[in-house]
Amino acid sequence: MLAERLELLFGTDTITAHAKNVCEAAIQQFIVPGEEKKYTKLITHLAMALTRIERKEVLNAPPGDLMEEVLQSEHYGQARQNVAWIASICNAELPDEERQYLEMHFVHVLTD
C-alpha cells in the first residue's frame, strides 16, 4: 500500500528519488506489517517535505497551539527520536518547520 503510493508519487515527479528512498527506509524502520494504513499521512508528508526541502520551496510550521499539544504528549520523546533517525539517514538537518510536522505525525500514529 505505502510502496505503491510512493511509486505513484515518484512516477508523476511529485517526489524526488531521495525522498522515495528515505521513505522506504522509514517504512522498514518504523512500520509493523498490518499497521501501514495509519502511517499513510506520515509517509506522504515525509516524502513531500523532503521534496520541498530539495526543491527549496517555502516551508510553513504547524500552528503553535497544535505543537503545544504535541510537546505535552507522552509519545513526544519517541516521536522526536524517530525524526532524529530520519534526519540521520538524510545526512542533513531538517528545518524546524518540517521537523515539527513530522513529530506531530509520529505522535498521532503512536497515540492510535
Rosetta silent file (secondary structure, phi, psi, omega in degrees, C-alpha in Angstrom):
SEQUENCE: MLAERLELLFGTDTITAHAKNVCEAAIQQFIVPGEEKKYTKLITHLAMALTRIERKEVLNAPPGDLMEEVLQSEHYGQARQNVAWIASICNAELPDEERQYLEMHFVHVLTD
SCORE:     score description
SCORE:     0.000 S_00000001
   1 L     0.000  -55.350  179.933    0.000    0.000    0.000 S_00000001
   2 H   -70.165  -39.285  178.946    2.636    2.577    1.038 S_00000001
   3 H   -61.890  -40.988  179.092    5.182    1.332   -1.501 S_00000001
   4 H   -65.399  -39.703  178.583    2.604    1.683   -4.271 S_00000001
   5 H   -62.411  -44.244  178.472    1.769    5.202   -3.111 S_00000001
   6 H   -62.865  -40.870  178.121    5.442    6.180   -3.200 S_00000001
   7 H   -61.098  -42.278  178.751    5.806    4.698   -6.689 S_00000001
   8 H   -62.557  -47.592  179.329    2.829    6.724   -7.884 S_00000001
   9 H   -62.469  -40.863  179.522    4.201    9.955   -6.392 S_00000001
  10 H   -69.916  -42.605 -178.734    7.650    9.280   -7.823 S_00000001
  11 H   -63.505  -24.189  178.336    6.318    8.241  -11.226 S_00000001
  12 L  -100.230   11.869  179.253    4.485   11.552  -11.555 S_00000001
  13 L    60.888   26.833  177.543    7.559   13.559  -10.447 S_00000001
  14 L   -80.060  -32.130  176.199    5.685   14.681   -7.336 S_00000001
  15 L  -126.460  160.103 -179.738    8.528   13.463   -5.101 S_00000001
  16 L   -87.246  166.051  177.180   12.245   13.045   -5.651 S_00000001
  17 H   -62.241  -40.283  178.847   14.222    9.810   -5.713 S_00000001
  18 H   -61.357  -44.955  179.219   15.912   10.795   -2.445 S_00000001
  19 H   -61.378  -42.913  179.080   12.534   11.352   -0.765 S_00000001
  20 H   -61.381  -45.139 -178.961   11.297    7.983   -2.009 S_00000001
  21 H   -63.685  -42.740  178.979   14.418    6.208   -0.721 S_00000001
  22 H   -64.350  -42.015  179.166   14.201    7.825    2.719 S_00000001
  23 H   -63.734  -40.378  177.776   10.502    6.928    2.967 S_00000001
  24 H   -62.773  -39.365  177.003   11.213    3.318    2.039 S_00000001
  25 H   -66.653  -40.174  179.109   13.848    3.167    4.792 S_00000001
  26 H   -64.640  -38.459  177.264   11.411    4.742    7.281 S_00000001
  27 H   -60.234  -45.783  179.219    8.771    2.162    6.379 S_00000001
  28 H   -63.343  -37.940 -175.250   11.257   -0.621    7.108 S_00000001
  29 H   -75.669  -40.115 -166.782   12.363    1.029   10.354 S_00000001
  30 H  -113.252  -21.586 -168.840    9.053    2.047   11.923 S_00000001
  31 L  -103.308  122.469  177.044    6.068    0.263   10.432 S_00000001
  32 L   -81.637  134.981  177.954    4.896   -3.108   11.645 S_00000001
  33 L   -51.264  136.475 -177.911    3.121   -5.157    8.948 S_00000001
  34 L    96.867  -13.522 -179.660   -0.602   -4.628    9.191 S_00000001
  35 L  -110.165   13.790 -175.586   -0.273   -1.058   10.502 S_00000001
  36 H   -58.247  -40.638 -174.204    0.564    0.596    7.174 S_00000001
  37 H   -57.542  -41.686 -176.918   -2.749    2.422    6.869 S_00000001
  38 H   -72.050  -11.273  178.805   -2.273    4.534    9.985 S_00000001
  39 H   -98.776    2.710 -175.311    1.124    5.700    8.643 S_00000001
  40 H   -57.779  -48.785 -179.050   -0.184    6.902    5.269 S_00000001
  41 H   -64.323  -41.701 -179.298   -0.297   10.600    6.195 S_00000001
  42 H   -61.854  -49.511 -177.144    3.092   10.473    7.899 S_00000001
  43 H   -66.989  -39.700  177.225    4.868    8.793    4.980 S_00000001
  44 H   -63.266  -44.401  178.896    3.151   11.037    2.439 S_00000001
  45 H   -63.026  -43.038  179.306    4.122   14.118    4.449 S_00000001
  46 H   -58.779  -47.144  179.805    7.692   12.893    4.799 S_00000001
  47 H   -60.462  -44.954 -179.376    8.005   12.350    1.043 S_00000001
  48 H   -69.197  -39.179  179.939    6.542   15.757    0.259 S_00000001
  49 H   -62.744  -47.613 -179.761    8.591   17.503    2.956 S_00000001
  50 H   -63.483  -35.811  177.356   11.886   16.095    1.725 S_00000001
  51 H   -66.719  -43.905  177.993   10.943   17.048   -1.821 S_00000001
  52 H   -59.987  -41.505  179.501   10.065   20.621   -0.745 S_00000001
  53 H   -63.048  -48.354 -179.876   13.420   20.886    1.034 S_00000001
  54 H   -61.136  -37.042 -177.434   15.329   19.609   -2.014 S_00000001
  55 L   -88.207    3.762  178.094   13.432   21.950   -4.319 S_00000001
  56 L    55.767   43.004  178.123   13.977   24.865   -1.907 S_00000001
  57 L   -85.696  163.156  179.589   10.258   25.570   -1.609 S_00000001
  58 L   -66.311  135.976  179.950    8.682   27.711    1.105 S_00000001
  59 L  -113.584  143.574  177.402    8.102   25.837    4.375 S_00000001
  60 L  -125.713  141.430  179.139    5.440   26.566    6.979 S_00000001
  61 L   -85.014  156.444  173.785    5.341   25.425   10.600 S_00000001
  62 L   -67.303  158.909  178.477    2.280   23.852   12.231 S_00000001
  63 L   -57.327  143.847 -177.900    0.145   26.158   14.401 S_00000001
  64 H   -57.948  -40.561 -178.921    1.658   26.885   17.811 S_00000001
  65 H   -66.801  -33.029  176.691   -1.320   25.595   19.798 S_00000001
  66 H   -67.243  -41.838  179.432   -1.146   22.291   17.934 S_00000001
  67 H   -67.385  -30.468  175.918    2.557   21.960   18.699 S_00000001
  68 H   -61.162  -41.210  176.786    1.853   22.644   22.385 S_00000001
  69 H   -63.294  -43.413 -179.715   -0.347   19.533   22.405 S_00000001
  70 H   -60.776  -45.421 -178.093    2.368   17.539   20.634 S_00000001
  71 H   -63.769  -26.568 -179.134    5.008   18.655   23.144 S_00000001
  72 H   -89.106   -6.430 -177.909    2.804   17.518   26.038 S_00000001
  73 L   -69.079  144.663  175.122    2.166   14.059   24.601 S_00000001
  74 L   -66.517  -16.109 -178.918    3.611   11.052   26.372 S_00000001
  75 L   -96.293    1.603 -176.793    4.785    9.929   22.918 S_00000001
  76 H   -60.330  -42.085 -179.102    6.739   13.095   22.126 S_00000001
  77 H   -58.719  -45.659  178.638   10.101   11.636   23.175 S_00000001
  78 H   -66.451  -40.610  178.741    9.699    8.655   20.848 S_00000001
  79 H   -60.257  -43.614 -179.944    8.437   10.906   18.046 S_00000001
  80 H   -62.734  -41.907  177.702   11.496   13.130   18.455 S_00000001
  81 H   -63.363  -40.881  179.623   13.818   10.084   18.318 S_00000001
  82 H   -63.435  -42.451  179.125   12.095    8.831   15.164 S_00000001
  83 H   -67.617  -36.401  176.489   12.509   12.203   13.458 S_00000001
  84 H   -62.982  -39.062  177.063   16.168   12.309   14.530 S_00000001
  85 H   -62.386  -44.537  178.268   16.664    8.896   12.893 S_00000001
  86 H   -59.868  -45.721  178.772   15.105   10.200    9.680 S_00000001
  87 H   -59.732  -37.551 -178.138   17.388   13.253    9.761 S_00000001
  88 H   -67.154  -35.275  179.188   20.395   10.989   10.251 S_00000001
  89 H   -82.280  -14.808  174.744   19.672    8.938    7.131 S_00000001
  90 H   -81.581  -14.460 -175.351   19.030   12.133    5.152 S_00000001
  91 L    56.048   37.322  179.718   22.521   13.333    6.071 S_00000001
  92 L  -156.183  156.314  174.474   21.003   16.756    6.648 S_00000001
  93 L   -82.615  127.891  177.004   19.411   18.845    9.345 S_00000001
  94 L   -77.176  136.108  175.249   15.669   19.035    8.877 S_00000001
  95 L   -59.301  148.363 -178.240   14.278   22.575    9.027 S_00000001
  96 H   -52.458  -40.445 -177.029   12.293   23.227   12.220 S_00000001
  97 H   -59.047  -47.564 -178.028    9.045   23.579   10.278 S_00000001
  98 H   -75.014  -35.596  176.732    9.257   20.110    8.770 S_00000001
  99 H   -59.319  -43.351 -179.601   10.715   18.531   11.905 S_00000001
 100 H   -64.013  -43.614  178.226    7.703   19.798   13.878 S_00000001
 101 H   -62.366  -40.796  179.757    5.210   18.426   11.360 S_00000001
 102 H   -66.679  -40.324  175.911    6.925   15.036   11.403 S_00000001
 103 H   -60.458  -41.032  178.423    6.939   14.981   15.198 S_00000001
 104 H   -61.115  -46.178  179.862    3.215   15.781   15.105 S_00000001
 105 H   -63.987  -41.153  178.997    2.532   12.922   12.673 S_00000001
 106 H   -65.693  -41.510  177.556    4.578   10.455   14.736 S_00000001
 107 H   -59.187  -41.424 -179.992    2.778   11.463   17.952 S_00000001
 108 H   -60.886  -49.309 -177.646   -0.508   10.853   16.159 S_00000001
 109 H   -70.420  -31.815  178.715    0.394    7.353   14.944 S_00000001
 110 H   -73.916  -22.815  178.809    1.977    6.396   18.259 S_00000001
 111 H   -79.078  -34.764 -178.117   -1.171    7.515   20.100 S_00000001
 112 L   -67.852    0.000    0.000   -3.532    5.414   17.956 S_00000001
